């Protein structure tokens, strides 16, 4: 297996925990190392630790969540055939986003860097973007012809797929008491965030939910639903401020801030 490398990613120090990692190839342990998990609420990782199976290590630049999503979108991150399929529910995805927003650690990611001259030796699969419980649950085989180096995800597929679905895709599951296989039984849902009020659920701060377009348009005095993927369109803080101003949630000179204004600004500027 000379030339194959495993990549471990972690983020900047806020907490530190010792973890043992084993890299396996064809069922055999080919690399093992203890490393510290470290976290930064604003990024998937700030350092990339590349472990050569001979024991060499190097560090690379940080990746934000947006950059990680773009790498998945551009098929620079792929899944090896040994990975199981995506199995997380909408509740698990919603909890993941809440954890990220609150700055909680979501564990490390283990990557396998495959040089371009070796990519044809293995079968890889693309990430799932638009999950459909009946008709789109399986990952599509990736065409790596002419591709450069590939980062294959060995550990972290469920979390990365969840981020990808939440920010770029959709999740369609069967409604209760509806017939299996009928299109209307599986309404199209995207992830939304209520930017007016925090969650009342214990341990949660934010109300992330997968909603249909009709549900998201049903605004009340307690709920204003923001499509989470649209956060990727903002490139500067002033764009968020302008968006809030257009919704009437920006500060007004001479008037006190409302709780809704404070929470909306907190939620979108995380």
Short mmCIF file of C-alpha atoms in Angstrom, two decimals:
data_model
loop_
_atom_site.label_atom_id
_atom_site.label_comp_id
_atom_site.label_asym_id
_atom_site.label_seq_id
_atom_site.Cartn_x
_atom_site.Cartn_y
_atom_site.Cartn_z
CA UNK A 1 0.00 0.00 0.00
CA UNK A 2 2.90 2.35 -0.53
CA UNK A 3 1.79 5.81 -1.54
CA UNK A 4 -1.60 5.70 0.21
CA UNK A 5 -2.14 8.21 2.98
CA UNK A 6 -4.78 8.83 5.62
CA UNK A 7 -5.74 12.39 6.51
CA UNK A 8 -7.09 13.40 9.89
CA UNK A 9 -8.76 16.78 10.30
CA UNK A 10 -9.36 18.73 13.45
CA UNK A 11 -9.94 22.37 14.34
CA UNK A 12 -8.37 25.07 16.51
CA UNK A 13 -7.95 24.56 20.22
CA UNK A 14 -10.86 25.22 22.48
CA UNK A 15 -11.03 21.75 24.02
CA UNK A 16 -8.58 18.88 23.83
CA UNK A 17 -9.19 15.14 23.93
CA UNK A 18 -6.94 12.19 23.22
CA UNK A 19 -8.21 9.78 20.58
CA UNK A 20 -6.85 6.61 19.03
CA UNK A 21 -7.26 6.23 15.28
CA UNK A 22 -6.69 3.17 13.15
CA UNK A 23 -6.40 3.30 9.37
CA UNK A 24 -7.42 0.04 7.72
CA UNK A 25 -6.92 -1.22 4.21
CA UNK A 26 -8.54 -4.45 2.99
CA UNK A 27 -9.32 -5.32 6.61
CA UNK A 28 -5.72 -4.94 7.82
CA UNK A 29 -4.47 -2.22 10.13
CA UNK A 30 -1.97 -0.19 8.14
CA UNK A 31 -1.66 2.87 10.33
CA UNK A 32 -2.49 3.80 13.89
CA UNK A 33 -1.92 6.97 15.87
CA UNK A 34 -3.24 8.84 18.90
CA UNK A 35 -4.08 12.47 18.27
CA UNK A 36 -5.86 15.32 19.99
CA UNK A 37 -9.29 16.49 18.86
CA UNK A 38 -9.54 20.26 18.80
CA UNK A 39 -12.43 22.44 17.80
CA UNK A 40 -13.42 25.82 16.40
CA UNK A 41 -17.09 26.68 16.03
CA UNK A 42 -16.57 28.56 12.78
CA UNK A 43 -14.81 25.87 10.78
CA UNK A 44 -14.82 22.19 10.03
CA UNK A 45 -11.11 22.18 10.74
CA UNK A 46 -8.20 24.54 10.98
CA UNK A 47 -5.41 22.02 10.51
CA UNK A 48 -5.22 18.93 8.36
CA UNK A 49 -2.94 16.25 9.76
CA UNK A 50 -1.69 13.97 7.00
CA UNK A 51 -0.43 10.67 8.36
CA UNK A 52 1.77 8.72 6.03
CA UNK A 53 1.66 5.06 6.89
CA UNK A 54 5.38 5.33 7.43
CA UNK A 55 4.71 7.83 10.23
CA UNK A 56 5.32 11.22 8.56
CA UNK A 57 3.02 14.10 9.39
CA UNK A 58 2.22 17.53 7.91
CA UNK A 59 -0.38 20.23 8.43
CA UNK A 60 -2.43 22.14 5.88
CA UNK A 61 -4.69 25.20 5.82
CA UNK A 62 -8.07 25.43 7.56
CA UNK A 63 -11.34 24.72 5.79
CA UNK A 64 -14.55 26.53 6.61
CA UNK A 65 -17.89 24.74 6.37
CA UNK A 66 -18.54 26.60 3.10
CA UNK A 67 -15.22 25.42 1.64
CA UNK A 68 -15.93 21.83 2.68
CA UNK A 69 -19.37 21.99 1.01
CA UNK A 70 -17.79 23.43 -2.15
CA UNK A 71 -15.24 20.59 -2.19
CA UNK A 72 -18.06 18.04 -1.96
CA UNK A 73 -19.99 19.89 -4.68
CA UNK A 74 -16.91 19.84 -6.92
CA UNK A 75 -16.44 16.10 -6.23
CA UNK A 76 -13.03 16.61 -4.66
CA UNK A 77 -14.35 14.67 -1.65
CA UNK A 78 -15.67 11.20 -2.48
CA UNK A 79 -16.73 8.07 -0.62
CA UNK A 80 -14.86 4.75 -0.92
CA UNK A 81 -16.90 1.63 -1.63
CA UNK A 82 -16.33 0.37 1.93
CA UNK A 83 -18.60 3.10 3.31
CA UNK A 84 -22.16 2.28 4.30
CA UNK A 85 -24.98 4.33 2.82
CA UNK A 86 -26.48 7.44 4.39
CA UNK A 87 -28.81 6.55 7.27
CA UNK A 88 -29.32 9.71 9.34
CA UNK A 89 -32.83 11.03 10.00
CA UNK A 90 -33.95 14.65 9.73
CA UNK A 91 -33.87 14.88 13.54
CA UNK A 92 -30.19 13.88 13.61
CA UNK A 93 -29.33 16.43 10.92
CA UNK A 94 -31.21 19.17 12.76
CA UNK A 95 -29.36 18.30 15.97
CA UNK A 96 -26.02 18.43 14.15
CA UNK A 97 -26.69 21.98 12.92
CA UNK A 98 -27.79 23.06 16.39
CA UNK A 99 -24.60 21.62 17.87
CA UNK A 100 -22.46 23.45 15.33
CA UNK A 101 -24.22 26.75 16.02
CA UNK A 102 -23.68 26.31 19.75
CA UNK A 103 -20.00 25.56 19.25
CA UNK A 104 -20.16 21.95 20.42
CA UNK A 105 -17.58 19.45 19.10
CA UNK A 106 -18.90 17.08 16.44
CA UNK A 107 -15.93 14.70 16.47
CA UNK A 108 -13.06 14.40 14.00
CA UNK A 109 -13.01 13.42 10.32
CA UNK A 110 -10.72 10.79 8.84
CA UNK A 111 -9.70 11.16 5.19
CA UNK A 112 -7.68 9.03 2.81
CA UNK A 113 -5.71 11.01 0.26
CA UNK A 114 -5.55 9.01 -2.98
CA UNK A 115 -3.02 10.29 -5.56
CA UNK A 116 -4.38 10.68 -9.08
CA UNK A 117 -2.29 7.80 -10.43
CA UNK A 118 -4.05 5.46 -7.97
CA UNK A 119 -7.67 6.62 -8.31
CA UNK A 120 -8.48 4.12 -11.08
CA UNK A 121 -7.54 1.26 -8.75
CA UNK A 122 -10.57 1.86 -6.53
CA UNK A 123 -14.31 2.50 -6.78
CA UNK A 124 -15.63 5.75 -5.33
CA UNK A 125 -19.10 7.18 -4.84
CA UNK A 126 -20.49 10.71 -4.83
CA UNK A 127 -22.15 12.29 -1.81
CA UNK A 128 -25.93 12.16 -1.61
CA UNK A 129 -27.46 15.63 -2.05
CA UNK A 130 -31.23 15.21 -2.46
CA UNK A 131 -32.32 12.34 -0.25
CA UNK A 132 -35.62 10.65 -1.13
CA UNK A 133 -36.75 7.82 1.12
CA UNK A 134 -38.31 5.89 -1.75
CA UNK A 135 -36.41 6.75 -4.93
CA UNK A 136 -33.04 8.27 -4.05
CA UNK A 137 -31.30 6.60 -1.11
CA UNK A 138 -28.24 5.23 -2.90
CA UNK A 139 -24.98 6.98 -3.71
CA UNK A 140 -24.05 7.30 -7.39
CA UNK A 141 -20.76 5.84 -8.61
CA UNK A 142 -18.18 8.58 -9.22
CA UNK A 143 -16.43 8.93 -12.56
CA UNK A 144 -12.79 9.66 -11.68
CA UNK A 145 -11.45 9.67 -15.24
CA UNK A 146 -9.07 12.61 -15.56
CA UNK A 147 -9.47 13.52 -11.90
CA UNK A 148 -6.65 14.79 -9.75
CA UNK A 149 -5.90 13.65 -6.21
CA UNK A 150 -9.00 12.53 -4.31
CA UNK A 151 -9.86 12.90 -0.65
CA UNK A 152 -11.84 9.80 0.28
CA UNK A 153 -13.85 10.04 3.49
CA UNK A 154 -13.15 7.13 5.84
CA UNK A 155 -14.90 8.53 8.90
CA UNK A 156 -17.40 11.39 8.89
CA UNK A 157 -19.64 10.50 5.95
CA UNK A 158 -22.91 10.82 7.90
CA UNK A 159 -21.96 14.26 9.25
CA UNK A 160 -20.58 15.61 5.96
CA UNK A 161 -23.58 14.28 4.02
CA UNK A 162 -25.86 15.91 6.60
CA UNK A 163 -24.11 19.26 6.15
CA UNK A 164 -24.37 18.87 2.37
CA UNK A 165 -28.08 18.01 2.44
CA UNK A 166 -28.85 20.78 4.93
CA UNK A 167 -27.02 23.49 2.99
CA UNK A 168 -27.35 22.38 -0.62
CA UNK A 169 -29.96 19.65 -0.86
CA UNK A 170 -33.26 18.32 0.39
CA UNK A 171 -34.77 15.47 2.38
CA UNK A 172 -38.01 13.79 1.30
CA UNK A 173 -39.50 11.22 3.67
CA UNK A 174 -42.90 9.52 3.67
CA UNK A 175 -45.72 11.21 5.52
CA UNK A 176 -47.61 9.04 8.03
CA UNK A 177 -50.61 7.11 6.73
CA UNK A 178 -49.74 7.78 3.08
CA UNK A 179 -49.28 5.11 0.43
CA UNK A 180 -45.74 3.92 -0.30
CA UNK A 181 -44.39 4.93 -3.70
CA UNK A 182 -46.76 7.80 -4.49
CA UNK A 183 -44.98 11.09 -5.18
CA UNK A 184 -47.35 13.09 -2.97
CA UNK A 185 -46.47 10.85 -0.03
CA UNK A 186 -42.90 12.23 -0.01
CA UNK A 187 -43.07 16.05 -0.01
CA UNK A 188 -39.90 17.96 -0.91
CA UNK A 189 -38.33 19.49 2.21
CA UNK A 190 -35.40 21.82 2.72
CA UNK A 191 -33.80 22.85 5.98
CA UNK A 192 -35.00 26.09 7.58
CA UNK A 193 -34.10 28.04 10.71
CA UNK A 194 -36.53 30.11 12.76
CA UNK A 195 -34.69 33.41 13.16
CA UNK A 196 -37.22 35.01 15.54
CA UNK A 197 -37.17 32.76 18.60
CA UNK A 198 -34.83 30.28 20.28
CA UNK A 199 -35.91 26.69 20.82
CA UNK A 200 -37.85 25.66 23.91
CA UNK A 201 -36.42 22.13 23.77
CA UNK A 202 -33.95 21.21 26.49
CA UNK A 203 -30.35 21.32 25.25
CA UNK A 204 -31.25 23.06 21.99
CA UNK A 205 -30.91 26.74 21.20
CA UNK A 206 -31.98 26.92 17.57
CA UNK A 207 -35.07 25.70 15.75
CA UNK A 208 -33.77 23.86 12.70
CA UNK A 209 -36.43 21.91 10.79
CA UNK A 210 -36.92 20.35 7.39
CA UNK A 211 -40.02 22.04 5.97
CA UNK A 212 -41.95 22.13 2.74
CA UNK A 213 -42.05 25.46 0.92
CA UNK A 214 -45.67 25.96 2.01
CA UNK A 215 -44.79 25.36 5.67
CA UNK A 216 -41.83 27.78 5.46
CA UNK A 217 -44.03 30.53 4.03
CA UNK A 218 -46.38 30.29 7.00
CA UNK A 219 -44.88 33.13 9.05
CA UNK A 220 -46.28 33.96 12.49
CA UNK A 221 -45.35 36.37 15.26
CA UNK A 222 -43.17 33.60 16.71
CA UNK A 223 -41.69 32.12 13.54
CA UNK A 224 -39.88 33.52 10.50
CA UNK A 225 -38.26 30.72 8.52
CA UNK A 226 -34.90 31.28 6.83
CA UNK A 227 -33.76 28.73 4.23
CA UNK A 228 -30.42 27.65 5.70
CA UNK A 229 -28.65 27.12 2.37
CA UNK A 230 -29.04 30.81 1.51
CA UNK A 231 -26.42 31.65 4.14
CA UNK A 232 -23.85 30.52 1.55
CA UNK A 233 -24.86 33.52 -0.60
CA UNK A 234 -23.65 35.99 2.04
CA UNK A 235 -20.01 36.98 1.69
CA UNK A 236 -19.82 39.82 4.23
CA UNK A 237 -21.44 40.88 7.51
CA UNK A 238 -23.03 43.95 5.92
CA UNK A 239 -24.99 41.66 3.56
CA UNK A 240 -26.53 39.95 6.59
CA UNK A 241 -27.35 43.35 8.09
CA UNK A 242 -29.01 44.44 4.85
CA UNK A 243 -31.04 41.23 4.72
CA UNK A 244 -32.26 41.81 8.28
CA UNK A 245 -33.08 45.44 7.45
CA UNK A 246 -35.23 44.28 4.53
CA UNK A 247 -37.15 42.09 6.99
CA UNK A 248 -37.58 44.92 9.48
CA UNK A 249 -35.25 43.26 11.96
CA UNK A 250 -32.40 45.77 11.88
CA UNK A 251 -31.73 48.26 14.70
CA UNK A 252 -33.64 51.55 14.46
CA UNK A 253 -31.77 54.66 15.67
CA UNK A 254 -33.20 55.96 18.93
CA UNK A 255 -35.22 52.81 19.63
CA UNK A 256 -34.28 49.84 21.82
CA UNK A 257 -33.48 46.50 20.25
CA UNK A 258 -36.25 43.93 20.44
CA UNK A 259 -35.54 40.34 21.48
CA UNK A 260 -36.44 39.27 17.94
CA UNK A 261 -33.84 41.65 16.48
CA UNK A 262 -31.17 40.38 18.84
CA UNK A 263 -31.87 36.73 18.13
CA UNK A 264 -32.11 37.16 14.34
CA UNK A 265 -28.76 38.93 14.28
CA UNK A 266 -27.18 36.24 16.48
CA UNK A 267 -28.59 33.40 14.39
CA UNK A 268 -27.49 34.69 10.99
CA UNK A 269 -24.10 35.99 12.04
CA UNK A 270 -22.97 32.73 13.64
#
